[in-house]
Amino acid sequence: MIKDIDYRLTPWDEKSIGLKTAEIIINKISDPGNFKETYNYVELDLINLGVEFIYTRINCDDIKLRFDVQDCGFYYAETSVEVFNNNVKKFQKNKLPKISYEIATNNDEYLIIKKIASESFNYGRFHEDINIPFSKAQIRYYNWIDDLIEQKAEIYVAKVGDTIVGFNIQKTNYSENSTVLVLAGCNTGAEIFASSLWNEIILHNKLNDINKISALISASNIGVFNLYVNFGFKIKNTFFGFHKKI
């Protein structure tokens, strides 16, 4: 049964920020007038479970819901944008600085990916929350890689010679010919290869008969946003992220 307001515990985030965390999942509200009352029951459950920090994302078009969650004590933390390209089969590889693009195969490569994610990425759900120390947001990305490995996500590295300059982690639904790009980017100092990385990401998916690629990115990350636009992606949705300490 789908509830109006549900939640899931997020122990991977608890490891990073030192508080028991949960994500609030808000579905279509059957009676918008009773949002606060319904939410209060959910929060009470979470408090009884020892949860201390919660967060949710809401479609920008749902103005009333944005007001309701703030009325329940949430504060605005970040904005994210869902982008998509549904014509990957028409993609033509661009002439860009050459890199190799291959599946990550060993712990040494995973460690480099974790280092890049935690030290070179500056945007995200926790990075943009002024109430969370930036160092803890970096630890979250470091731990996130471990979770994605356990989930058996597809993990690729981009190399110049033998040096890893970037990576891509994606989840592919081959039955629907679609891919979600979970986390991708280049190391600090290797940003010149960012376009080359996306070049290879899209080509790799095209060669594997994937025609649809989507990603959720920070609206504040203008460089990456423009990168997606340059590769033919369009905006599907914008979400506002709200957080609350309980």
PDB file of C-alpha atoms in Angstrom:
ATOM      1  CA  MET A   1       0.000   0.000   0.000  1.00  0.00           C
ATOM      2  CA  ILE A   2       1.384   3.395  -1.017  1.00  0.00           C
ATOM      3  CA  LYS A   3       1.225   5.881   1.838  1.00  0.00           C
ATOM      4  CA  ASP A   4       0.794   9.629   1.409  1.00  0.00           C
ATOM      5  CA  ILE A   5       3.984  10.162   3.409  1.00  0.00           C
ATOM      6  CA  ASP A   6       6.517   7.386   3.919  1.00  0.00           C
ATOM      7  CA  TYR A   7      10.194   7.144   4.822  1.00  0.00           C
ATOM      8  CA  ARG A   8      13.279   5.009   4.490  1.00  0.00           C
ATOM      9  CA  LEU A   9      16.167   4.840   6.909  1.00  0.00           C
ATOM     10  CA  THR A  10      19.503   5.835   5.343  1.00  0.00           C
ATOM     11  CA  PRO A  11      22.323   4.241   7.371  1.00  0.00           C
ATOM     12  CA  TRP A  12      24.890   5.196   4.699  1.00  0.00           C
ATOM     13  CA  ASP A  13      24.295   8.856   5.555  1.00  0.00           C
ATOM     14  CA  GLU A  14      24.337   8.136   9.282  1.00  0.00           C
ATOM     15  CA  LYS A  15      27.922   6.897   8.883  1.00  0.00           C
ATOM     16  CA  SER A  16      28.902  10.231   7.377  1.00  0.00           C
ATOM     17  CA  ILE A  17      27.253  12.883   9.525  1.00  0.00           C
ATOM     18  CA  GLY A  18      27.047  11.024  12.833  1.00  0.00           C
ATOM     19  CA  LEU A  19      23.262  11.306  13.175  1.00  0.00           C
ATOM     20  CA  LYS A  20      20.625   8.664  12.504  1.00  0.00           C
ATOM     21  CA  THR A  21      19.032   9.741   9.225  1.00  0.00           C
ATOM     22  CA  ALA A  22      15.981   9.064   7.082  1.00  0.00           C
ATOM     23  CA  GLU A  23      14.596  10.223   3.761  1.00  0.00           C
ATOM     24  CA  ILE A  24      10.988  11.375   3.720  1.00  0.00           C
ATOM     25  CA  ILE A  25       9.077  10.143   0.675  1.00  0.00           C
ATOM     26  CA  ILE A  26       6.033  12.240  -0.159  1.00  0.00           C
ATOM     27  CA  ASN A  27       3.616  10.704  -2.656  1.00  0.00           C
ATOM     28  CA  LYS A  28       0.424  12.233  -4.019  1.00  0.00           C
ATOM     29  CA  ILE A  29      -1.383  13.576  -0.964  1.00  0.00           C
ATOM     30  CA  SER A  30      -4.979  12.295  -0.864  1.00  0.00           C
ATOM     31  CA  ASP A  31      -6.091  15.155   1.408  1.00  0.00           C
ATOM     32  CA  PRO A  32      -3.697  18.132   1.137  1.00  0.00           C
ATOM     33  CA  GLY A  33      -5.539  19.867   3.947  1.00  0.00           C
ATOM     34  CA  ASN A  34      -4.353  17.228   6.425  1.00  0.00           C
ATOM     35  CA  PHE A  35      -0.673  17.225   5.404  1.00  0.00           C
ATOM     36  CA  LYS A  36       0.652  18.507   8.722  1.00  0.00           C
ATOM     37  CA  GLU A  37      -1.394  16.038  10.767  1.00  0.00           C
ATOM     38  CA  THR A  38      -0.277  13.110   8.581  1.00  0.00           C
ATOM     39  CA  TYR A  39       3.332  14.223   8.668  1.00  0.00           C
ATOM     40  CA  ASN A  40       3.327  14.542  12.467  1.00  0.00           C
ATOM     41  CA  TYR A  41       2.488  10.828  12.787  1.00  0.00           C
ATOM     42  CA  VAL A  42       5.414   9.953  10.510  1.00  0.00           C
ATOM     43  CA  GLU A  43       7.798  12.177  12.467  1.00  0.00           C
ATOM     44  CA  LEU A  44       6.702  10.582  15.739  1.00  0.00           C
ATOM     45  CA  ASP A  45       7.557   7.156  14.309  1.00  0.00           C
ATOM     46  CA  LEU A  46      10.978   8.433  13.307  1.00  0.00           C
ATOM     47  CA  ILE A  47      11.650   9.955  16.714  1.00  0.00           C
ATOM     48  CA  ASN A  48      10.748   6.624  18.325  1.00  0.00           C
ATOM     49  CA  LEU A  49      13.290   4.974  16.020  1.00  0.00           C
ATOM     50  CA  GLY A  50      15.957   7.412  17.179  1.00  0.00           C
ATOM     51  CA  VAL A  51      16.153   9.337  13.899  1.00  0.00           C
ATOM     52  CA  GLU A  52      17.659  12.802  14.317  1.00  0.00           C
ATOM     53  CA  PHE A  53      17.996  14.213  10.797  1.00  0.00           C
ATOM     54  CA  ILE A  54      15.561  13.928   7.867  1.00  0.00           C
ATOM     55  CA  TYR A  55      15.358  15.245   4.327  1.00  0.00           C
ATOM     56  CA  THR A  56      13.138  15.220   1.259  1.00  0.00           C
ATOM     57  CA  ARG A  57      12.964  16.566  -2.287  1.00  0.00           C
ATOM     58  CA  ILE A  58       9.861  18.171  -3.758  1.00  0.00           C
ATOM     59  CA  ASN A  59       8.961  19.035  -7.340  1.00  0.00           C
ATOM     60  CA  CYS A  60       9.224  22.780  -7.869  1.00  0.00           C
ATOM     61  CA  ASP A  61       5.686  22.883  -9.326  1.00  0.00           C
ATOM     62  CA  ASP A  62       4.099  21.762  -6.044  1.00  0.00           C
ATOM     63  CA  ILE A  63       4.024  25.179  -4.404  1.00  0.00           C
ATOM     64  CA  LYS A  64       1.582  24.204  -1.644  1.00  0.00           C
ATOM     65  CA  LEU A  65       3.675  21.198  -0.642  1.00  0.00           C
ATOM     66  CA  ARG A  66       6.777  23.401  -0.511  1.00  0.00           C
ATOM     67  CA  PHE A  67       4.912  25.659   1.900  1.00  0.00           C
ATOM     68  CA  ASP A  68       3.575  22.734   3.950  1.00  0.00           C
ATOM     69  CA  VAL A  69       6.967  21.127   4.609  1.00  0.00           C
ATOM     70  CA  GLN A  70       8.404  24.455   5.749  1.00  0.00           C
ATOM     71  CA  ASP A  71       5.395  24.893   8.003  1.00  0.00           C
ATOM     72  CA  CYS A  72       6.400  21.535   9.529  1.00  0.00           C
ATOM     73  CA  GLY A  73       9.862  22.838  10.380  1.00  0.00           C
ATOM     74  CA  PHE A  74      11.891  21.900   7.311  1.00  0.00           C
ATOM     75  CA  TYR A  75      14.367  24.395   5.889  1.00  0.00           C
ATOM     76  CA  TYR A  76      15.431  24.840   2.263  1.00  0.00           C
ATOM     77  CA  ALA A  77      18.879  23.319   1.586  1.00  0.00           C
ATOM     78  CA  GLU A  78      19.485  22.771  -2.129  1.00  0.00           C
ATOM     79  CA  THR A  79      18.037  22.593  -5.643  1.00  0.00           C
ATOM     80  CA  SER A  80      18.552  19.732  -8.076  1.00  0.00           C
ATOM     81  CA  VAL A  81      17.650  19.294 -11.730  1.00  0.00           C
ATOM     82  CA  GLU A  82      16.728  16.077 -13.534  1.00  0.00           C
ATOM     83  CA  VAL A  83      18.127  16.071 -17.079  1.00  0.00           C
ATOM     84  CA  PHE A  84      17.577  13.556 -19.869  1.00  0.00           C
ATOM     85  CA  ASN A  85      18.558  12.588 -23.391  1.00  0.00           C
ATOM     86  CA  ASN A  86      16.172  10.204 -25.138  1.00  0.00           C
ATOM     87  CA  ASN A  87      18.026  10.133 -28.471  1.00  0.00           C
ATOM     88  CA  VAL A  88      21.310   8.508 -27.543  1.00  0.00           C
ATOM     89  CA  LYS A  89      21.168   6.337 -30.666  1.00  0.00           C
ATOM     90  CA  LYS A  90      21.707   9.511 -32.746  1.00  0.00           C
ATOM     91  CA  PHE A  91      24.797  10.560 -30.798  1.00  0.00           C
ATOM     92  CA  GLN A  92      27.919  11.256 -32.847  1.00  0.00           C
ATOM     93  CA  LYS A  93      31.209  11.180 -30.981  1.00  0.00           C
ATOM     94  CA  ASN A  94      32.937  14.565 -30.756  1.00  0.00           C
ATOM     95  CA  LYS A  95      36.619  15.189 -31.463  1.00  0.00           C
ATOM     96  CA  LEU A  96      38.055  15.861 -28.020  1.00  0.00           C
ATOM     97  CA  PRO A  97      41.236  15.095 -26.046  1.00  0.00           C
ATOM     98  CA  LYS A  98      41.610  11.319 -26.051  1.00  0.00           C
ATOM     99  CA  ILE A  99      41.032   9.238 -22.943  1.00  0.00           C
ATOM    100  CA  SER A 100      40.460   5.548 -22.338  1.00  0.00           C
ATOM    101  CA  TYR A 101      37.187   4.448 -20.752  1.00  0.00           C
ATOM    102  CA  GLU A 102      36.972   1.056 -19.085  1.00  0.00           C
ATOM    103  CA  ILE A 103      35.298  -0.867 -16.295  1.00  0.00           C
ATOM    104  CA  ALA A 104      36.884  -0.482 -12.862  1.00  0.00           C
ATOM    105  CA  THR A 105      38.334  -3.838 -11.875  1.00  0.00           C
ATOM    106  CA  ASN A 106      40.182  -3.658  -8.553  1.00  0.00           C
ATOM    107  CA  ASN A 107      40.331  -2.086  -5.095  1.00  0.00           C
ATOM    108  CA  ASP A 108      43.156   0.281  -6.064  1.00  0.00           C
ATOM    109  CA  GLU A 109      40.919   1.841  -8.704  1.00  0.00           C
ATOM    110  CA  TYR A 110      37.985   1.997  -6.277  1.00  0.00           C
ATOM    111  CA  LEU A 111      40.170   3.849  -3.774  1.00  0.00           C
ATOM    112  CA  ILE A 112      41.111   6.441  -6.396  1.00  0.00           C
ATOM    113  CA  ILE A 113      37.432   6.880  -7.287  1.00  0.00           C
ATOM    114  CA  LYS A 114      36.577   7.388  -3.610  1.00  0.00           C
ATOM    115  CA  LYS A 115      39.362   9.962  -3.310  1.00  0.00           C
ATOM    116  CA  ILE A 116      38.130  11.881  -6.367  1.00  0.00           C
ATOM    117  CA  ALA A 117      34.512  11.822  -5.172  1.00  0.00           C
ATOM    118  CA  SER A 118      35.365  12.996  -1.660  1.00  0.00           C
ATOM    119  CA  GLU A 119      37.988  15.597  -2.526  1.00  0.00           C
ATOM    120  CA  SER A 120      37.005  17.006  -5.930  1.00  0.00           C
ATOM    121  CA  PHE A 121      33.193  17.155  -5.809  1.00  0.00           C
ATOM    122  CA  ASN A 122      31.676  20.255  -4.211  1.00  0.00           C
ATOM    123  CA  TYR A 123      27.949  19.941  -4.859  1.00  0.00           C
ATOM    124  CA  GLY A 124      25.184  17.681  -3.579  1.00  0.00           C
ATOM    125  CA  ARG A 125      22.440  17.143  -1.041  1.00  0.00           C
ATOM    126  CA  PHE A 126      24.719  17.692   1.971  1.00  0.00           C
ATOM    127  CA  HIS A 127      27.458  19.822   0.367  1.00  0.00           C
ATOM    128  CA  GLU A 128      24.994  22.675  -0.087  1.00  0.00           C
ATOM    129  CA  ASP A 129      23.423  22.485   3.371  1.00  0.00           C
ATOM    130  CA  ILE A 130      25.059  25.243   5.422  1.00  0.00           C
ATOM    131  CA  ASN A 131      24.110  23.383   8.612  1.00  0.00           C
ATOM    132  CA  ILE A 132      26.272  20.368   7.732  1.00  0.00           C
ATOM    133  CA  PRO A 133      30.072  20.686   7.908  1.00  0.00           C
ATOM    134  CA  PHE A 134      31.562  20.414   4.423  1.00  0.00           C
ATOM    135  CA  SER A 135      33.980  17.750   5.648  1.00  0.00           C
ATOM    136  CA  LYS A 136      31.067  15.474   6.557  1.00  0.00           C
ATOM    137  CA  ALA A 137      29.554  15.937   3.115  1.00  0.00           C
ATOM    138  CA  GLN A 138      32.885  14.811   1.657  1.00  0.00           C
ATOM    139  CA  ILE A 139      32.875  11.716   3.864  1.00  0.00           C
ATOM    140  CA  ARG A 140      29.358  10.964   2.595  1.00  0.00           C
ATOM    141  CA  TYR A 141      30.614  10.782  -0.984  1.00  0.00           C
ATOM    142  CA  TYR A 142      33.527   8.591   0.092  1.00  0.00           C
ATOM    143  CA  ASN A 143      31.112   6.156   1.775  1.00  0.00           C
ATOM    144  CA  TRP A 144      28.606   6.388  -1.073  1.00  0.00           C
ATOM    145  CA  ILE A 145      31.070   4.689  -3.417  1.00  0.00           C
ATOM    146  CA  ASP A 146      31.168   1.662  -1.082  1.00  0.00           C
ATOM    147  CA  ASP A 147      27.360   1.483  -1.160  1.00  0.00           C
ATOM    148  CA  LEU A 148      27.301   1.677  -4.960  1.00  0.00           C
ATOM    149  CA  ILE A 149      29.871  -1.126  -5.164  1.00  0.00           C
ATOM    150  CA  GLU A 150      27.676  -3.261  -2.913  1.00  0.00           C
ATOM    151  CA  GLN A 151      24.680  -2.447  -5.107  1.00  0.00           C
ATOM    152  CA  LYS A 152      26.663  -3.733  -8.092  1.00  0.00           C
ATOM    153  CA  ALA A 153      26.316  -0.470  -9.990  1.00  0.00           C
ATOM    154  CA  GLU A 154      28.398  -0.209 -13.155  1.00  0.00           C
ATOM    155  CA  ILE A 155      31.631   1.628 -12.345  1.00  0.00           C
ATOM    156  CA  TYR A 156      33.973   2.956 -15.041  1.00  0.00           C
ATOM    157  CA  VAL A 157      37.245   4.850 -14.958  1.00  0.00           C
ATOM    158  CA  ALA A 158      38.613   7.372 -17.443  1.00  0.00           C
ATOM    159  CA  LYS A 159      42.366   7.277 -17.928  1.00  0.00           C
ATOM    160  CA  VAL A 160      45.070   9.282 -19.617  1.00  0.00           C
ATOM    161  CA  GLY A 161      47.814   6.731 -20.024  1.00  0.00           C
ATOM    162  CA  ASP A 162      47.814   4.845 -16.722  1.00  0.00           C
ATOM    163  CA  THR A 163      46.461   7.763 -14.682  1.00  0.00           C
ATOM    164  CA  ILE A 164      42.813   7.827 -13.645  1.00  0.00           C
ATOM    165  CA  VAL A 165      41.433  11.313 -14.306  1.00  0.00           C
ATOM    166  CA  GLY A 166      37.729  10.647 -13.761  1.00  0.00           C
ATOM    167  CA  PHE A 167      34.993   8.073 -13.366  1.00  0.00           C
ATOM    168  CA  ASN A 168      31.351   7.293 -14.052  1.00  0.00           C
ATOM    169  CA  ILE A 169      28.901   5.229 -12.012  1.00  0.00           C
ATOM    170  CA  GLN A 170      25.612   4.293 -13.603  1.00  0.00           C
ATOM    171  CA  LYS A 171      22.634   1.980 -13.182  1.00  0.00           C
ATOM    172  CA  THR A 172      21.296   0.483 -16.386  1.00  0.00           C
ATOM    173  CA  ASN A 173      17.913  -1.030 -17.154  1.00  0.00           C
ATOM    174  CA  TYR A 174      18.656  -3.053 -20.275  1.00  0.00           C
ATOM    175  CA  SER A 175      15.037  -4.155 -20.707  1.00  0.00           C
ATOM    176  CA  GLU A 176      14.044  -0.489 -21.054  1.00  0.00           C
ATOM    177  CA  ASN A 177      17.215   0.588 -22.892  1.00  0.00           C
ATOM    178  CA  SER A 178      17.789   3.282 -20.271  1.00  0.00           C
ATOM    179  CA  THR A 179      20.554   4.371 -17.925  1.00  0.00           C
ATOM    180  CA  VAL A 180      20.679   6.602 -14.871  1.00  0.00           C
ATOM    181  CA  LEU A 181      24.021   8.330 -14.329  1.00  0.00           C
ATOM    182  CA  VAL A 182      24.473   8.251 -10.562  1.00  0.00           C
ATOM    183  CA  LEU A 183      27.802  10.004 -10.092  1.00  0.00           C
ATOM    184  CA  ALA A 184      30.438  11.106 -12.578  1.00  0.00           C
ATOM    185  CA  GLY A 185      33.217  13.619 -12.878  1.00  0.00           C
ATOM    186  CA  CYS A 186      36.922  14.364 -13.116  1.00  0.00           C
ATOM    187  CA  ASN A 187      39.661  14.878 -10.602  1.00  0.00           C
ATOM    188  CA  THR A 188      40.712  18.392  -9.594  1.00  0.00           C
ATOM    189  CA  GLY A 189      43.245  19.546 -12.168  1.00  0.00           C
ATOM    190  CA  ALA A 190      41.847  17.215 -14.824  1.00  0.00           C
ATOM    191  CA  GLU A 191      38.734  19.224 -15.664  1.00  0.00           C
ATOM    192  CA  ILE A 192      39.988  19.579 -19.247  1.00  0.00           C
ATOM    193  CA  PHE A 193      38.955  15.951 -19.733  1.00  0.00           C
ATOM    194  CA  ALA A 194      35.354  16.416 -18.508  1.00  0.00           C
ATOM    195  CA  SER A 195      33.918  16.722 -22.032  1.00  0.00           C
ATOM    196  CA  SER A 196      35.979  13.715 -23.108  1.00  0.00           C
ATOM    197  CA  LEU A 197      34.526  11.709 -20.218  1.00  0.00           C
ATOM    198  CA  TRP A 198      30.933  12.523 -21.146  1.00  0.00           C
ATOM    199  CA  ASN A 199      31.803  11.798 -24.766  1.00  0.00           C
ATOM    200  CA  GLU A 200      32.824   8.271 -23.754  1.00  0.00           C
ATOM    201  CA  ILE A 201      29.917   7.788 -21.356  1.00  0.00           C
ATOM    202  CA  ILE A 202      27.325   8.506 -24.022  1.00  0.00           C
ATOM    203  CA  LEU A 203      29.154   6.546 -26.710  1.00  0.00           C
ATOM    204  CA  HIS A 204      29.514   3.534 -24.405  1.00  0.00           C
ATOM    205  CA  ASN A 205      25.771   3.532 -23.710  1.00  0.00           C
ATOM    206  CA  LYS A 206      24.932   3.968 -27.386  1.00  0.00           C
ATOM    207  CA  LEU A 207      27.095   0.969 -28.293  1.00  0.00           C
ATOM    208  CA  ASN A 208      25.196  -1.048 -25.673  1.00  0.00           C
ATOM    209  CA  ASP A 209      21.847  -0.167 -27.297  1.00  0.00           C
ATOM    210  CA  ILE A 210      20.894   2.320 -24.589  1.00  0.00           C
ATOM    211  CA  ASN A 211      18.748   5.113 -25.991  1.00  0.00           C
ATOM    212  CA  LYS A 212      17.753   6.992 -22.830  1.00  0.00           C
ATOM    213  CA  ILE A 213      20.103   8.550 -20.281  1.00  0.00           C
ATOM    214  CA  SER A 214      19.032  10.598 -17.273  1.00  0.00           C
ATOM    215  CA  ALA A 215      20.783  12.170 -14.297  1.00  0.00           C
ATOM    216  CA  LEU A 216      20.001  14.247 -11.227  1.00  0.00           C
ATOM    217  CA  ILE A 217      22.462  17.112 -10.818  1.00  0.00           C
ATOM    218  CA  SER A 218      22.851  20.130  -8.585  1.00  0.00           C
ATOM    219  CA  ALA A 219      21.386  23.285 -10.072  1.00  0.00           C
ATOM    220  CA  SER A 220      24.327  25.136  -8.518  1.00  0.00           C
ATOM    221  CA  ASN A 221      26.890  23.138 -10.474  1.00  0.00           C
ATOM    222  CA  ILE A 222      26.841  25.369 -13.559  1.00  0.00           C
ATOM    223  CA  GLY A 223      29.859  23.697 -15.179  1.00  0.00           C
ATOM    224  CA  VAL A 224      28.290  20.228 -15.165  1.00  0.00           C
ATOM    225  CA  PHE A 225      24.876  21.635 -16.064  1.00  0.00           C
ATOM    226  CA  ASN A 226      26.326  23.280 -19.189  1.00  0.00           C
ATOM    227  CA  LEU A 227      28.182  20.067 -19.990  1.00  0.00           C
ATOM    228  CA  TYR A 228      24.913  18.145 -20.152  1.00  0.00           C
ATOM    229  CA  VAL A 229      23.324  20.881 -22.263  1.00  0.00           C
ATOM    230  CA  ASN A 230      26.248  20.733 -24.693  1.00  0.00           C
ATOM    231  CA  PHE A 231      25.638  17.003 -25.090  1.00  0.00           C
ATOM    232  CA  GLY A 232      21.975  17.468 -25.975  1.00  0.00           C
ATOM    233  CA  PHE A 233      20.343  16.883 -22.593  1.00  0.00           C
ATOM    234  CA  LYS A 234      17.159  18.709 -21.622  1.00  0.00           C
ATOM    235  CA  ILE A 235      15.542  19.513 -18.285  1.00  0.00           C
ATOM    236  CA  LYS A 236      12.757  17.206 -17.144  1.00  0.00           C
ATOM    237  CA  ASN A 237      12.164  18.311 -13.550  1.00  0.00           C
ATOM    238  CA  THR A 238      13.481  20.663 -10.898  1.00  0.00           C
ATOM    239  CA  PHE A 239      13.418  19.644  -7.230  1.00  0.00           C
ATOM    240  CA  PHE A 240      13.863  21.630  -4.034  1.00  0.00           C
ATOM    241  CA  GLY A 241      15.592  19.836  -1.183  1.00  0.00           C
ATOM    242  CA  PHE A 242      14.381  20.420   2.365  1.00  0.00           C
ATOM    243  CA  HIS A 243      16.081  19.218   5.562  1.00  0.00           C
ATOM    244  CA  LYS A 244      15.129  19.060   9.242  1.00  0.00           C
ATOM    245  CA  LYS A 245      16.820  18.138  12.483  1.00  0.00           C
ATOM    246  CA  ILE A 246      14.348  16.481  14.850  1.00  0.00           C
TER     247      ILE A 246
END
